[in-house]
Tab-separated table of N, CA and C in Angstrom:
chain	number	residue	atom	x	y	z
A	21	UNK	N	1.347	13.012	-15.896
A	21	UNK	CA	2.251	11.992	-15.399
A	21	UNK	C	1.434	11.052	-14.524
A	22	UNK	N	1.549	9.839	-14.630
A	22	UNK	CA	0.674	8.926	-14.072
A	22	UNK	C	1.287	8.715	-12.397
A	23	UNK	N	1.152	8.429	-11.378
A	23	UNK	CA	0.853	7.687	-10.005
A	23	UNK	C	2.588	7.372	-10.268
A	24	UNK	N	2.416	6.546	-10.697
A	24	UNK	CA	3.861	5.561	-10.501
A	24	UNK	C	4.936	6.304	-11.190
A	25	UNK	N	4.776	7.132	-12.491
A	25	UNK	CA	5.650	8.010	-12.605
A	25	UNK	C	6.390	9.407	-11.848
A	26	UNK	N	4.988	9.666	-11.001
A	26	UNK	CA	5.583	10.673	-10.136
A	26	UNK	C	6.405	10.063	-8.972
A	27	UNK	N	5.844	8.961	-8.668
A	27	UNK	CA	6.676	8.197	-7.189
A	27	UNK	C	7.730	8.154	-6.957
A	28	UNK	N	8.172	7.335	-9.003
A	28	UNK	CA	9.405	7.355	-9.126
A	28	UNK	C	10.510	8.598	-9.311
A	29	UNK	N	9.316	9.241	-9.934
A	29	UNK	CA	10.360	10.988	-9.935
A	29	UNK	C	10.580	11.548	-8.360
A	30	UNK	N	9.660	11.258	-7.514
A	30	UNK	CA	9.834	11.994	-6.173
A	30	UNK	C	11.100	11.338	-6.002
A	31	UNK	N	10.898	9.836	-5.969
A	31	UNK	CA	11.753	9.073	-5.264
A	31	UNK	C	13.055	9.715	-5.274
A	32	UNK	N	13.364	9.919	-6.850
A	32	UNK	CA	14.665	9.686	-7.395
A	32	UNK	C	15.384	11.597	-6.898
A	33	UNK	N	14.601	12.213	-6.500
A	33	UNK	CA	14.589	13.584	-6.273
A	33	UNK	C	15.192	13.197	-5.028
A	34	UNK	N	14.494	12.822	-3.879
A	34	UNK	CA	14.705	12.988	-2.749
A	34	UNK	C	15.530	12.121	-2.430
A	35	UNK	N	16.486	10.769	-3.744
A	35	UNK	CA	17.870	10.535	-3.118
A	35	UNK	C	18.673	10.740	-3.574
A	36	UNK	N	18.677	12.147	-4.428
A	36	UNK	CA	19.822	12.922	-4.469
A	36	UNK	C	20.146	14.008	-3.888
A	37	UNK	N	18.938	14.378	-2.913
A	37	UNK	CA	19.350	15.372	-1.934
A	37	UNK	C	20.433	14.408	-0.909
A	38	UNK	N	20.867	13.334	-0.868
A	38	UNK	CA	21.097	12.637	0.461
A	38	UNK	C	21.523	13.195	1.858
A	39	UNK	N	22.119	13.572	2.771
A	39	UNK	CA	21.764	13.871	3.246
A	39	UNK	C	21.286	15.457	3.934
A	40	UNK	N	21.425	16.096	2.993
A	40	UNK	CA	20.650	17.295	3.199
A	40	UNK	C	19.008	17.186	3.054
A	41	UNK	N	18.581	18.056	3.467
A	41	UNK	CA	17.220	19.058	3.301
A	41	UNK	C	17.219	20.188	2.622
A	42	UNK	N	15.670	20.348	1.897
A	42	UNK	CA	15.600	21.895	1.690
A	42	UNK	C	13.780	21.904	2.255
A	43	UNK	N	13.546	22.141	2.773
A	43	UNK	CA	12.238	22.480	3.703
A	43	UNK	C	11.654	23.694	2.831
A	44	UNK	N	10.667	24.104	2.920
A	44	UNK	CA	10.383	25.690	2.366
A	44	UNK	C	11.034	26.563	3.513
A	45	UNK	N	11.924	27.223	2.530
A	45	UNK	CA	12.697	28.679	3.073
A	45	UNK	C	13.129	27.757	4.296
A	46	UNK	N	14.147	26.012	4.249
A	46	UNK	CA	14.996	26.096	4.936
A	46	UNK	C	16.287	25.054	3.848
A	47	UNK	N	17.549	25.167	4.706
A	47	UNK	CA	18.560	23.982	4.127
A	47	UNK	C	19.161	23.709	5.192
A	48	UNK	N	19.561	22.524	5.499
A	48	UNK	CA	19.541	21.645	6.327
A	48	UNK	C	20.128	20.425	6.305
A	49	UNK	N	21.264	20.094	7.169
A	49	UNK	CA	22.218	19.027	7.058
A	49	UNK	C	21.500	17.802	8.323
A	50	UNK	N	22.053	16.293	8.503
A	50	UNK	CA	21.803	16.152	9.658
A	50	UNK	C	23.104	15.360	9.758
A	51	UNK	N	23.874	14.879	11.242
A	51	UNK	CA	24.853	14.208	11.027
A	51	UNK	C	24.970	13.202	12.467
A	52	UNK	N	25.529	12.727	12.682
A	52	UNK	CA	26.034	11.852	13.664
A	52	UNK	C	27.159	12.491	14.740
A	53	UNK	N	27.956	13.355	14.036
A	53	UNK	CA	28.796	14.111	15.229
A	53	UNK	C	28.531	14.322	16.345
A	54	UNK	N	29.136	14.206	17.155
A	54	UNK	CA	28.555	15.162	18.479
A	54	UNK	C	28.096	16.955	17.978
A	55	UNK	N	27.268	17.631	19.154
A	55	UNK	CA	26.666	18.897	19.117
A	55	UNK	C	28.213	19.827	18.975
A	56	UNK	N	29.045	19.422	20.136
A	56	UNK	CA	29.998	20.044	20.384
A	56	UNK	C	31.383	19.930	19.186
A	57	UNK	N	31.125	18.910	18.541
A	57	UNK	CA	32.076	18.448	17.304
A	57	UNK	C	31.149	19.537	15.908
A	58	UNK	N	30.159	19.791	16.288
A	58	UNK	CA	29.292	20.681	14.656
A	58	UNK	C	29.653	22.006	15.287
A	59	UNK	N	29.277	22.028	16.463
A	59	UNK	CA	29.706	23.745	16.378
A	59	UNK	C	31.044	24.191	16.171
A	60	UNK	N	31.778	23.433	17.145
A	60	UNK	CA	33.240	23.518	16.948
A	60	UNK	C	33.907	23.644	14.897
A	61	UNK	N	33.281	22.436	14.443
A	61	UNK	CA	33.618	22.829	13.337
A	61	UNK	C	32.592	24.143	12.560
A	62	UNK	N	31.875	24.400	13.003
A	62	UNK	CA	31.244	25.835	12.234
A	62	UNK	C	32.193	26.814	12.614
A	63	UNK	N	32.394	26.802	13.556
A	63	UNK	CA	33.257	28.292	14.466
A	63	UNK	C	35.048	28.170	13.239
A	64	UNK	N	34.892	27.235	12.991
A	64	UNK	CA	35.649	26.747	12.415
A	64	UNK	C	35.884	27.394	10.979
A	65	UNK	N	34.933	26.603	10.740
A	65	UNK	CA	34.465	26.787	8.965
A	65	UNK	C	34.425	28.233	8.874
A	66	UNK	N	33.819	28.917	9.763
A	66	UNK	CA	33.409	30.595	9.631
A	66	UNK	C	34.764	31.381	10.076
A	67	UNK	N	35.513	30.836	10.512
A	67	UNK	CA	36.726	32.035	10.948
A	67	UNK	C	37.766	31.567	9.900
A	68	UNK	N	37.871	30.195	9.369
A	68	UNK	CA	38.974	29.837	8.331
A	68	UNK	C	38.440	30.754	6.833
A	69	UNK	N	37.287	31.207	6.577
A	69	UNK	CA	37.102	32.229	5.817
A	69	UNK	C	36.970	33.542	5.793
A	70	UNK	N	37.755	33.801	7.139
A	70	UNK	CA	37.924	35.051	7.184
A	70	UNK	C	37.030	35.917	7.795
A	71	UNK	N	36.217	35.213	8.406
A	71	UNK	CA	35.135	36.187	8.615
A	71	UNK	C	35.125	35.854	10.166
A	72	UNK	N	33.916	36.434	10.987
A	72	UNK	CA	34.067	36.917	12.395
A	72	UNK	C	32.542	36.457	12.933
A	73	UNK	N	32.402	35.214	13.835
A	73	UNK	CA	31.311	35.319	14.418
A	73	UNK	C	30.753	36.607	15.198
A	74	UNK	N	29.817	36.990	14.815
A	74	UNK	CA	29.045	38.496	15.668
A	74	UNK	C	28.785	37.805	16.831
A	75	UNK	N	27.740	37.304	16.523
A	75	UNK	CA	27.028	36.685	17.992
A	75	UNK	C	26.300	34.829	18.398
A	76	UNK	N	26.470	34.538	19.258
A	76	UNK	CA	26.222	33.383	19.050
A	76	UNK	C	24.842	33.212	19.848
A	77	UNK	N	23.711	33.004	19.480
A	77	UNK	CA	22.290	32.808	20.547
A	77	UNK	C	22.246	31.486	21.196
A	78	UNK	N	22.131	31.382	22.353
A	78	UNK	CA	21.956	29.997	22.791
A	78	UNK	C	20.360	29.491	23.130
A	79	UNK	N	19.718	29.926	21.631
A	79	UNK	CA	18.074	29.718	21.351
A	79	UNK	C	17.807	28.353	22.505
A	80	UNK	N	17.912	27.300	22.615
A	80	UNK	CA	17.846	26.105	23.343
A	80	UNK	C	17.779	26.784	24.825
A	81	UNK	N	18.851	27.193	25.006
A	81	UNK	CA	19.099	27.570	26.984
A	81	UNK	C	17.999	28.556	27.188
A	82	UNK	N	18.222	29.412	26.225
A	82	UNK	CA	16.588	30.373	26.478
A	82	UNK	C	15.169	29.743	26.369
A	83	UNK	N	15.119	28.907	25.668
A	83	UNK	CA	13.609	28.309	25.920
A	83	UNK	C	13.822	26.743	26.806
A	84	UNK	N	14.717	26.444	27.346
A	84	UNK	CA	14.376	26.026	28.371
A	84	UNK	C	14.438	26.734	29.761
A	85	UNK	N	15.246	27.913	29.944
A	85	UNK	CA	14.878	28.779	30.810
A	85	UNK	C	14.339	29.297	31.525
A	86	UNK	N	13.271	28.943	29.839
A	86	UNK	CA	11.667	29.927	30.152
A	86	UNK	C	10.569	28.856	30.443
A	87	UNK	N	10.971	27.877	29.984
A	87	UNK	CA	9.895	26.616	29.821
A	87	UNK	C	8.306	27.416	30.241
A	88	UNK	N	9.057	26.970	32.076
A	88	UNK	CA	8.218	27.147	33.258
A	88	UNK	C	7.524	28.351	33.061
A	89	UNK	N	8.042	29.543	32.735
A	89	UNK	CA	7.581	30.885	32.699
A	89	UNK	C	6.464	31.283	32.088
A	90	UNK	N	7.229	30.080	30.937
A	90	UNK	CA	5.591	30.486	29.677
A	90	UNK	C	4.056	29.587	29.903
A	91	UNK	N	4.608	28.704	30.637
A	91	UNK	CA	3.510	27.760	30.854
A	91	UNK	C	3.740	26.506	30.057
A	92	UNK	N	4.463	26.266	29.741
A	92	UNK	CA	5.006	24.830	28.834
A	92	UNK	C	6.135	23.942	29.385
A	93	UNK	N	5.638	22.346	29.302
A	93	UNK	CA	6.503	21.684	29.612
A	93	UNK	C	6.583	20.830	28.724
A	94	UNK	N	7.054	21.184	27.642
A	94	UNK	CA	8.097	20.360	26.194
A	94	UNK	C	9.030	21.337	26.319
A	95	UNK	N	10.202	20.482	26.302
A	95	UNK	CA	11.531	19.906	25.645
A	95	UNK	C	11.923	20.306	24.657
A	96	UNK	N	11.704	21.418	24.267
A	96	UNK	CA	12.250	21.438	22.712
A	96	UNK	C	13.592	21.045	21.656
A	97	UNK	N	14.532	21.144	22.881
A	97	UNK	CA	15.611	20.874	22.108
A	97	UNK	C	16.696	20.537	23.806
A	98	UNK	N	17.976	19.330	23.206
A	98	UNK	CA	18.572	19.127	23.932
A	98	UNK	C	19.556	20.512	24.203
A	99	UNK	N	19.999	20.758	23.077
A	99	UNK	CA	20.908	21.631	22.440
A	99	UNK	C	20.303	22.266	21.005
A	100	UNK	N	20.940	23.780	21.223
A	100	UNK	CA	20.659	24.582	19.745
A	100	UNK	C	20.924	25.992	20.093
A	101	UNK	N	22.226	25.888	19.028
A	101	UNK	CA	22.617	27.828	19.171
A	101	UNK	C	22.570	27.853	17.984
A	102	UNK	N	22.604	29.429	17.286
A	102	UNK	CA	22.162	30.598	16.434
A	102	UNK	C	23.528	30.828	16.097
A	103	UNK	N	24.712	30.764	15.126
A	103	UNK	CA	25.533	31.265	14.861
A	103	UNK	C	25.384	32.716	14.029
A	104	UNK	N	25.741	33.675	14.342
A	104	UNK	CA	25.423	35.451	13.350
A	104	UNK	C	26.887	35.424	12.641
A	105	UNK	N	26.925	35.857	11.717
A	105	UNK	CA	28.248	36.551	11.058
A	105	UNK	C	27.651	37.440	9.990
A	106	UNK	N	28.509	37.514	9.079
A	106	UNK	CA	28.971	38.745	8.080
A	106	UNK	C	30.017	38.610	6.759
A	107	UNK	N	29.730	38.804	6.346
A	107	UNK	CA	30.900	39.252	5.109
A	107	UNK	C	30.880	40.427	4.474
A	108	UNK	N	31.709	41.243	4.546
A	108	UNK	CA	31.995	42.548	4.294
A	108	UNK	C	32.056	42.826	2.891
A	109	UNK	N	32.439	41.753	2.071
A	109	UNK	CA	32.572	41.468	0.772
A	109	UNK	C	31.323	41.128	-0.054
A	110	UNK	N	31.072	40.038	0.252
A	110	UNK	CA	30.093	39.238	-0.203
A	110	UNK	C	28.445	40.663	0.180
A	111	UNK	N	28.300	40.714	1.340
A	111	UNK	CA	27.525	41.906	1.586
A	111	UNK	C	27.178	43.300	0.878
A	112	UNK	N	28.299	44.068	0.605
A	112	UNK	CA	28.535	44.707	-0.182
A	112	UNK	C	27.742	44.425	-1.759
A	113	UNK	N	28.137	43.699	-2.375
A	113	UNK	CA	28.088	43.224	-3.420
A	113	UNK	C	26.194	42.735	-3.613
A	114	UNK	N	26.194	41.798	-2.772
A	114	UNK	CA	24.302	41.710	-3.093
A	114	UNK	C	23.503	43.101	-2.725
A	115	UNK	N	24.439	44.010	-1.709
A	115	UNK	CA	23.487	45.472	-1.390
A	115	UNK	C	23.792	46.148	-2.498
A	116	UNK	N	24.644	46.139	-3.455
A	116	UNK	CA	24.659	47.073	-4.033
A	116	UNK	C	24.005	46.677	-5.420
A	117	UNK	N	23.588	45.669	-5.755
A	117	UNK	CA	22.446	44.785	-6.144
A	117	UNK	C	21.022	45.354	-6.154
A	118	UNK	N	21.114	44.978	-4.281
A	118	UNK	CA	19.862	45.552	-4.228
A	118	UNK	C	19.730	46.186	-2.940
A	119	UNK	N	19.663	47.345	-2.121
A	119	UNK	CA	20.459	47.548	-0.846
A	119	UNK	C	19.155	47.209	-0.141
A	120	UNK	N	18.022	46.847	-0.848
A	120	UNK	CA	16.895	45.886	0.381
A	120	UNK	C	17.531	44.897	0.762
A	121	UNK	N	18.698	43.601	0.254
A	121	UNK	CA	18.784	42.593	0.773
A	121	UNK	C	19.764	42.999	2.014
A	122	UNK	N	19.341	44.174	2.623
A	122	UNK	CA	19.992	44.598	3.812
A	122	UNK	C	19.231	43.684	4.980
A	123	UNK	N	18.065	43.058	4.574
A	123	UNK	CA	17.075	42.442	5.627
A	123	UNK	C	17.777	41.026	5.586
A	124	UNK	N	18.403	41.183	4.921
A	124	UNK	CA	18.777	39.075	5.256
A	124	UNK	C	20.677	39.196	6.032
A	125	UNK	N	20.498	40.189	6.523
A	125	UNK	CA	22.266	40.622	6.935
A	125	UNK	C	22.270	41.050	8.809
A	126	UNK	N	22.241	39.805	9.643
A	126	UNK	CA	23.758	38.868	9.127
A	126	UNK	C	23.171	37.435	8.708
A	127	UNK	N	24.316	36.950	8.363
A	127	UNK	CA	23.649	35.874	8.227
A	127	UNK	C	23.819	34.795	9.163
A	128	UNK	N	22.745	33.666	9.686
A	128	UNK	CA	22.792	33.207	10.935
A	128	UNK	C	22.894	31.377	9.865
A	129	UNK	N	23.342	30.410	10.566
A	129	UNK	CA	23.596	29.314	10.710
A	129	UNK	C	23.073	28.547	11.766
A	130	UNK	N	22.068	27.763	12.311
A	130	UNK	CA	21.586	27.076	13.461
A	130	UNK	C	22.298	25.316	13.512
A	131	UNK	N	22.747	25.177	14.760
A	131	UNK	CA	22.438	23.597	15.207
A	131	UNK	C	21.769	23.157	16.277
A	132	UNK	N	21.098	22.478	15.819
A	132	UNK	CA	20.341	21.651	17.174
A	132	UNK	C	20.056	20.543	17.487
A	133	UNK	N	19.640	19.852	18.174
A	133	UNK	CA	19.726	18.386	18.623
A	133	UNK	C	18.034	18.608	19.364
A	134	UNK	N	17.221	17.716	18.708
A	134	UNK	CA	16.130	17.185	19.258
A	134	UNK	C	15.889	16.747	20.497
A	135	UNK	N	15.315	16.577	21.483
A	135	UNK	CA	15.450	15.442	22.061
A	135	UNK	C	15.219	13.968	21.900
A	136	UNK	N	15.956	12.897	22.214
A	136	UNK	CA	15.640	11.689	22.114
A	136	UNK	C	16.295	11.216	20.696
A	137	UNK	N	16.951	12.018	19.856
A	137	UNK	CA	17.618	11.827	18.573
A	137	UNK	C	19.268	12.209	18.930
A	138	UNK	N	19.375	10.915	17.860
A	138	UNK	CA	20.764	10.980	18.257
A	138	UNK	C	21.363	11.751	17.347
A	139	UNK	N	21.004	12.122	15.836
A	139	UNK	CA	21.661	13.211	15.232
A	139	UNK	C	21.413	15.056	15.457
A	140	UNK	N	22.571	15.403	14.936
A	140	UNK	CA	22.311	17.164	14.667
A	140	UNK	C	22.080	17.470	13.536
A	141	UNK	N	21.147	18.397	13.775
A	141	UNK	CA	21.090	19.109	12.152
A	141	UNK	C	21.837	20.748	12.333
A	142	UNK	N	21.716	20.896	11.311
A	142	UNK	CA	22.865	22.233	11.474
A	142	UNK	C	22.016	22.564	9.877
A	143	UNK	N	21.694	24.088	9.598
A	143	UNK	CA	21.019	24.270	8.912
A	143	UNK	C	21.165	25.880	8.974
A	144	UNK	N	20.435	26.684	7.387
A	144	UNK	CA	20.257	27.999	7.576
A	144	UNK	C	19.099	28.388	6.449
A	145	UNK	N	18.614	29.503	6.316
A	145	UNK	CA	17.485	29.936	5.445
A	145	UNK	C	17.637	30.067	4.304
A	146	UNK	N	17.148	29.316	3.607
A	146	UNK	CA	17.414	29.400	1.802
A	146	UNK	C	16.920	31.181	1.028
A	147	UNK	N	17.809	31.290	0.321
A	147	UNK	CA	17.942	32.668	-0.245
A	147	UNK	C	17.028	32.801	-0.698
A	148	UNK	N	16.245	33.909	-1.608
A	148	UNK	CA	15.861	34.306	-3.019
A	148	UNK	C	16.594	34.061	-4.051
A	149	UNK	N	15.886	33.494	-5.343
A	149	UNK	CA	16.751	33.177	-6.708
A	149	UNK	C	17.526	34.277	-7.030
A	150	UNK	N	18.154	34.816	-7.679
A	150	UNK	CA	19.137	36.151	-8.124
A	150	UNK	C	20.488	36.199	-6.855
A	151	UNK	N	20.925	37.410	-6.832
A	151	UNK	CA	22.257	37.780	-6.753
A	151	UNK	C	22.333	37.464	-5.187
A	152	UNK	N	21.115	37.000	-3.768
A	152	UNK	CA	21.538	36.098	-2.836
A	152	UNK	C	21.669	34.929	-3.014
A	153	UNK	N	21.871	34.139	-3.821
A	153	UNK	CA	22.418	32.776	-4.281
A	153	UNK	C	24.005	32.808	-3.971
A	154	UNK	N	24.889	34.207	-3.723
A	154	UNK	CA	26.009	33.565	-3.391
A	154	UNK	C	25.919	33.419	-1.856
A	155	UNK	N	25.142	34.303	-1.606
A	155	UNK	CA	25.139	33.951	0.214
A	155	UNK	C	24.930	32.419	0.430
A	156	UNK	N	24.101	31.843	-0.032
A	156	UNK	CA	23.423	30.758	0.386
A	156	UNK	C	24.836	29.792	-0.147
A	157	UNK	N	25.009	30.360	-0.837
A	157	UNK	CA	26.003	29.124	-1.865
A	157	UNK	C	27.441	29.291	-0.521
A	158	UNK	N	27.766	30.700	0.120
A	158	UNK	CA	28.659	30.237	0.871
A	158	UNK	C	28.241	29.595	2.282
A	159	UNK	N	26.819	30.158	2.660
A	159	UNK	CA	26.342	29.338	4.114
A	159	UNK	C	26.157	27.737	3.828
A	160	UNK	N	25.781	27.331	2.830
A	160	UNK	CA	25.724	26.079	2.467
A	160	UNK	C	27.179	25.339	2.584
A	161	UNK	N	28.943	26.104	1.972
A	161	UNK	CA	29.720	25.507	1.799
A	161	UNK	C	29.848	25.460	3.713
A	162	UNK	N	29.884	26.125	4.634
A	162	UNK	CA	30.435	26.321	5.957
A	162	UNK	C	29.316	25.391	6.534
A	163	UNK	N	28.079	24.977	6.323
A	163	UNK	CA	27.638	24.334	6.680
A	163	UNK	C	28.208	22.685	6.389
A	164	UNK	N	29.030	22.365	5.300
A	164	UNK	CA	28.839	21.165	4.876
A	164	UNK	C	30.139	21.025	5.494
A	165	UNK	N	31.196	21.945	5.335
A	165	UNK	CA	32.640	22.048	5.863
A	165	UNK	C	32.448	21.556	7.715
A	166	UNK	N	31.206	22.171	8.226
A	166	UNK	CA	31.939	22.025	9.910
A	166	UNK	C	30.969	20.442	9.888
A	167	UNK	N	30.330	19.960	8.949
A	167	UNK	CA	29.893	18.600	9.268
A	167	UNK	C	31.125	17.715	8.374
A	168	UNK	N	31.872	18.153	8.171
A	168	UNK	CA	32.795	17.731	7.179
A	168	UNK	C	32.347	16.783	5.759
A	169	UNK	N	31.511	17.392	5.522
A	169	UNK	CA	30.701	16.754	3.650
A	169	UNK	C	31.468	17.108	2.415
């Protein structure tokens, strides 16, 4: 494929992701909402399906916390929590698959806000091809749901 044929193939690739990402081993929204309008709708998106936030990390408050501690003064993030959950269903079903994909359980959802940027991204870890494709396929729908896509 010549120069200009690939350009145009990248091109045309990367504007039909619009506004998502897929990073290696990530997926990734970005939006204009407020921080407090994405989480709100994740907490959202994740309990209207039935399911139960485990735990929520407030990754951001902990490393600015620590900044000082560790010896670093960047900023990493204005804002950024770790959403954990579960599906009892969906879980089941890829362990009994394969009961190694016990290592990708729970499954976590992140948003965060840069500093100095005015959007959020809200994002989670892209699966393995085979039978975790429905995980991803439902972290992907709760991701697009609390940015409302």
């Amino acid at each position: 494929m010549n120069f200009f044929a690939a350009t145009v193939a990248a091109t045309a690739t990367a504007l039909t992701l619009g506004a998502s990402a897929q990073a290696e081993g990530m997926v990734s929204y970005k939006t204009t909402l407020s921080f407090d309008d994405v989480t709100f709708g994740l907490e959202s998106a994740i309990t209207d399906r039935g399911l139960v936030v485990d735990h929520i990390s407030h990754v951001g408050d902990m490393l600015e916390r620590t900044r000082a501690d560790v010896g670093s003064d960047v900023v990493l993030f204005e804002k950024a929590d770790v959403y954990s959950f579960c599906s009892a269903q969906l879980s089941r079903q890829v362990m009994e698959a394969d009961p190694m994909n016990i290592m990708f359980c729970p499954y976590d959802i992140f948003v965060a806000q840069i500093p100095g940027e005015e959007e959020i991204t809200i994002g989670f870890r892209a699966f393995p091809e085979g039978e975790m494709q429905v995980i991803q396929e439902l972290l992907d729908g709760i991701a697009r749901e609390a940015i409302e896509e």
